[in-house]
Amino acid sequence: MQTGSSCIKNVEFVTSVYSLKDLPAELPVEIAFAGRSNVGKSSLLNAIFGTRKYVKVSSRPGFTQSLNFFLINRQAYFVDLPGYGYAKAPRKVIQKWQRLIEGYLQERSTLKGVVCIFDIRRGVDELDMGLINYLQSIKVTPWVVFNKADKLSNNKIRANLERATLLLPELPVPPFVVSAKTKKGVSRFLEQVICPFLKEIDS
Ligand SMILES: Nc1nc2c(ncn2[C@@H]2O[C@H](COP(=O)(O)OP(=O)(O)OP(=O)(O)O)[C@@H](O)[C@H]2O)c(=O)[nH]1
Ligand SMILES: [Mg+2]
């Protein structure tokens, strides 16, 4: 599929993985998208891909239960991770997801970083901090993106961002604020974080 973005020229869905033994062979670059259930991971991927139809978006939380691999420009993987924190999921299911996600994050040596998506209305909570701290403990770069900016006024966005930033540890790149719905902020995030990796393998 052709896309509109400057550095994402081609996207192909490759596979949904439910078990670590089914992970595809590594490519030079892999970037994962993580966050609470319903925060808009799949929607952000669609915004990045320049289409609404590519990744399934949930009408109910807890929709994405597998690791979904997308092949970008035939040489990198973007991975849509299952959302955490869905209170209604059975304990066994939560434990299985956790093992799958943690195993995945530890195992992928070509993982360049994880896009950690949070809701700008809610800021960061204990589970979100747990994700950031876990990534830092295994030396994987977290990139923080606050989504659903279309739901708040600019003043409220500024206040929430300030409050959330105080809670977060020092990050390699300051947080981004985007709306997967209106696409506001998405191209800036792409150009500053994602495109450099894709351009690196191009050259
Ligand atoms: N207003 C608004 N709604 C959004 C935005 N991003 C996502 N949504 C909505 O939020 C809901 C969840 O979006 P998804 O993209 O499926 O969220 P997800 O994080 O992939 O969810 P799981 O797969 O369950 O973990 C859907 O109804 C989306 O339309 C946004 O930027 N603004
Ligand atoms: Mg999803």
Coordinates of C-alpha atoms and ligand atoms in Angstrom, one line a residue:
M1 CA 0.0 0.0 0.0
Q2 CA 1.3 3.5 -0.9
T3 CA 1.1 6.1 1.9
G4 CA 1.2 9.9 2.0
S5 CA 4.0 10.3 4.5
S6 CA 7.4 11.6 3.5
C7 CA 9.4 8.6 4.9
I8 CA 6.8 5.9 5.0
K9 CA 6.4 4.9 1.4
N10 CA 5.0 1.4 1.7
V11 CA 3.1 -0.5 4.4
E12 CA 2.3 -4.2 4.4
F13 CA 0.6 -6.2 7.2
V14 CA 2.8 -9.2 7.9
T15 CA 1.5 -11.2 10.8
S16 CA -0.3 -11.3 14.2
V17 CA 1.7 -13.0 16.9
Y18 CA 0.2 -14.7 19.9
S19 CA 3.2 -16.5 21.2
L20 CA 7.0 -15.6 21.4
K21 CA 7.9 -18.6 19.3
D22 CA 6.1 -17.1 16.3
L23 CA 8.0 -13.8 16.2
P24 CA 9.2 -13.1 12.6
A25 CA 12.9 -12.9 11.9
E26 CA 14.4 -9.5 12.8
L27 CA 14.9 -6.7 10.3
P28 CA 17.4 -3.8 10.8
V29 CA 14.9 -1.6 12.4
E30 CA 11.9 -2.3 14.6
I31 CA 9.7 0.2 16.5
A32 CA 6.8 -0.8 18.8
F33 CA 3.7 1.1 19.9
A34 CA 2.5 0.5 23.4
G35 CA 0.0 2.0 25.9
R36 CA -3.2 1.5 27.8
S37 CA -6.1 -0.2 26.1
N38 CA -8.2 2.3 24.1
V39 CA -5.6 5.0 24.2
G40 CA -5.4 5.1 20.4
K41 CA -2.4 2.9 19.5
S42 CA -4.1 1.5 16.4
S43 CA -5.5 4.9 15.5
L44 CA -2.1 6.5 15.7
L45 CA -0.6 3.8 13.4
N46 CA -3.4 4.5 10.9
A47 CA -2.6 8.2 11.1
I48 CA 1.1 7.5 10.5
F49 CA 0.2 5.2 7.6
G50 CA -2.1 7.8 6.2
T51 CA -5.2 5.7 6.2
R52 CA -8.1 4.9 8.5
K53 CA -8.6 1.4 7.3
Y54 CA -5.2 -0.2 7.8
V55 CA -5.2 -1.2 11.5
K56 CA -8.4 -2.3 13.2
V57 CA -9.6 0.4 15.6
S58 CA -11.7 -0.8 18.6
S59 CA -15.2 0.1 19.3
R60 CA -14.6 -1.6 22.7
P61 CA -11.4 -1.7 24.7
G62 CA -9.0 -4.7 24.7
F63 CA -9.4 -5.3 21.0
T64 CA -5.8 -5.8 20.0
Q65 CA -4.7 -9.0 21.8
S66 CA -1.8 -9.9 19.5
L67 CA 1.5 -8.3 18.5
N68 CA 0.7 -7.1 15.0
F69 CA 3.7 -6.7 12.7
F70 CA 3.7 -4.2 9.8
L71 CA 6.5 -4.1 7.2
I72 CA 7.5 -0.6 6.5
N73 CA 9.3 0.3 3.2
R74 CA 10.1 -3.4 2.9
Q75 CA 12.9 -3.1 5.5
A76 CA 11.5 -2.2 9.0
Y77 CA 8.9 -3.5 11.4
F78 CA 6.3 -1.4 13.3
V79 CA 4.6 -3.4 15.9
D80 CA 1.1 -2.7 17.4
L81 CA 1.2 -4.1 20.9
P82 CA -1.8 -5.3 22.9
G83 CA -3.1 -2.6 25.3
Y84 CA -2.6 -2.9 29.0
G85 CA -4.8 -1.9 31.9
Y86 CA -8.1 -3.3 30.6
A87 CA -9.8 -3.9 34.0
K88 CA -12.4 -6.3 32.7
A89 CA -10.0 -8.7 31.1
P90 CA -9.7 -12.0 33.1
R91 CA -6.5 -12.3 35.2
K92 CA -5.2 -15.2 33.2
V93 CA -5.5 -13.2 30.0
I94 CA -3.7 -10.2 31.6
Q95 CA -0.9 -12.4 32.8
K96 CA -0.5 -14.0 29.3
W97 CA -0.4 -10.5 27.7
Q98 CA 2.2 -9.4 30.2
R99 CA 4.4 -12.4 29.6
L100 CA 4.1 -11.9 25.8
I101 CA 4.9 -8.2 25.9
E102 CA 7.7 -8.4 28.3
G103 CA 9.2 -11.4 26.5
Y104 CA 8.9 -9.6 23.2
L105 CA 10.5 -6.3 24.6
Q106 CA 13.5 -8.3 26.0
E107 CA 14.0 -10.5 23.0
R108 CA 14.1 -8.1 20.1
S109 CA 17.7 -6.8 19.7
T110 CA 16.7 -4.6 16.7
L111 CA 14.0 -2.8 18.7
K112 CA 15.1 0.9 18.4
G113 CA 12.5 2.2 20.9
V114 CA 8.9 2.0 22.0
V115 CA 6.3 4.7 21.3
C116 CA 4.5 5.0 24.7
I117 CA 1.0 6.4 24.0
F118 CA -0.9 8.1 26.8
D119 CA -4.2 10.0 26.9
I120 CA -3.6 13.7 27.3
R121 CA -6.8 13.9 29.4
R122 CA -5.6 11.4 31.9
G123 CA -1.9 12.2 32.0
V124 CA 0.2 9.3 33.3
D125 CA -0.8 6.7 35.9
E126 CA 1.0 3.9 37.7
L127 CA 0.7 1.5 34.8
D128 CA 2.1 4.1 32.4
M129 CA 5.0 4.8 34.7
G130 CA 5.6 1.1 35.1
L131 CA 6.0 0.8 31.3
I132 CA 8.5 3.7 31.1
N133 CA 10.5 2.4 34.1
Y134 CA 10.5 -1.2 32.7
L135 CA 11.7 0.1 29.3
Q136 CA 14.5 2.1 30.9
S137 CA 15.5 -0.9 33.1
I138 CA 16.0 -3.1 29.9
K139 CA 17.7 -0.2 28.1
V140 CA 15.0 0.3 25.5
T141 CA 14.3 3.9 24.5
P142 CA 10.8 5.2 25.4
W143 CA 9.2 8.0 23.3
V144 CA 6.2 9.5 25.0
V145 CA 3.2 10.6 22.9
F146 CA 0.1 12.1 24.4
N147 CA -2.9 11.3 22.2
K148 CA -6.5 12.6 21.9
A149 CA -5.4 16.3 21.9
D150 CA -8.6 17.2 20.0
K151 CA -10.6 16.5 23.1
L152 CA -9.0 19.4 25.1
S153 CA -8.4 23.1 24.8
N154 CA -4.9 24.3 24.3
N155 CA -4.8 25.7 27.9
K156 CA -5.8 22.4 29.3
I157 CA -3.3 20.5 27.1
R158 CA -0.5 22.8 28.4
A159 CA -1.6 22.2 32.1
N160 CA -1.9 18.5 31.7
L161 CA 1.4 18.2 29.9
E162 CA 3.2 20.1 32.6
R163 CA 1.7 18.0 35.3
A164 CA 2.5 14.7 33.5
T165 CA 6.0 15.8 32.7
L166 CA 6.7 16.3 36.4
L167 CA 5.8 12.7 37.1
L168 CA 7.9 11.2 34.2
P169 CA 11.6 10.5 34.5
E170 CA 14.0 12.3 32.3
L171 CA 13.4 11.3 28.7
P172 CA 15.7 11.1 25.8
V173 CA 13.2 13.1 23.7
P174 CA 10.5 15.5 25.2
P175 CA 6.9 14.3 25.0
F176 CA 4.8 14.9 21.9
V177 CA 1.1 15.9 21.9
V178 CA -0.9 14.6 19.0
S179 CA -4.4 13.7 17.8
A180 CA -4.7 10.5 15.8
K181 CA -8.2 11.8 14.9
T182 CA -7.2 15.2 13.4
K183 CA -3.6 14.2 12.8
K184 CA -2.4 17.3 14.6
G185 CA 1.2 16.8 15.7
V186 CA 1.6 13.4 13.9
S187 CA 3.9 14.6 11.2
R188 CA 6.2 16.4 13.6
F189 CA 6.5 13.3 15.7
L190 CA 7.2 11.2 12.6
E191 CA 9.8 13.6 11.3
Q192 CA 11.6 13.9 14.6
V193 CA 11.5 10.4 15.9
I194 CA 10.5 7.8 13.3
C195 CA 11.8 9.0 10.0
P196 CA 15.5 9.3 11.0
F197 CA 15.6 5.5 11.6
L198 CA 14.0 4.8 8.2
K199 CA 16.3 7.2 6.4
E200 CA 19.3 5.6 8.2
I201 CA 18.6 2.2 6.6
D202 CA 17.9 3.9 3.2
S203 CA 21.4 5.4 3.1
Ligands
LIG1 N1 -11.3 11.9 19.7 C1 -10.3 11.0 19.5 N2 -10.5 9.7 19.5 C2 -9.5 8.9 19.3 C3 -8.2 9.3 19.0 N3 -7.4 8.2 18.9 C4 -8.2 7.1 19.0 N4 -9.5 7.5 19.3 C5 -10.7 6.6 19.5 O1 -10.4 5.8 20.7 C6 -10.9 4.5 20.5 C7 -9.8 3.5 20.7 O2 -8.9 3.6 19.6 P1 -7.9 2.5 19.2 O3 -6.9 3.0 18.2 O4 -8.6 1.2 18.8 O5 -7.1 2.2 20.6 P2 -6.0 1.1 20.9 O6 -5.1 1.7 21.9 O7 -5.4 0.5 19.7 O8 -6.9 0.1 21.7 P3 -6.6 -1.5 22.1 O9 -6.3 -2.2 20.8 O10 -7.9 -1.9 22.7 O11 -5.5 -1.5 23.0 C8 -11.6 4.5 19.2 O12 -12.9 4.8 19.3 C9 -10.9 5.6 18.4 O13 -11.7 6.2 17.4 C10 -8.0 10.7 19.0 O14 -6.9 11.2 18.8 N5 -9.0 11.5 19.2
MG2 MG -5.4 -1.5 19.1

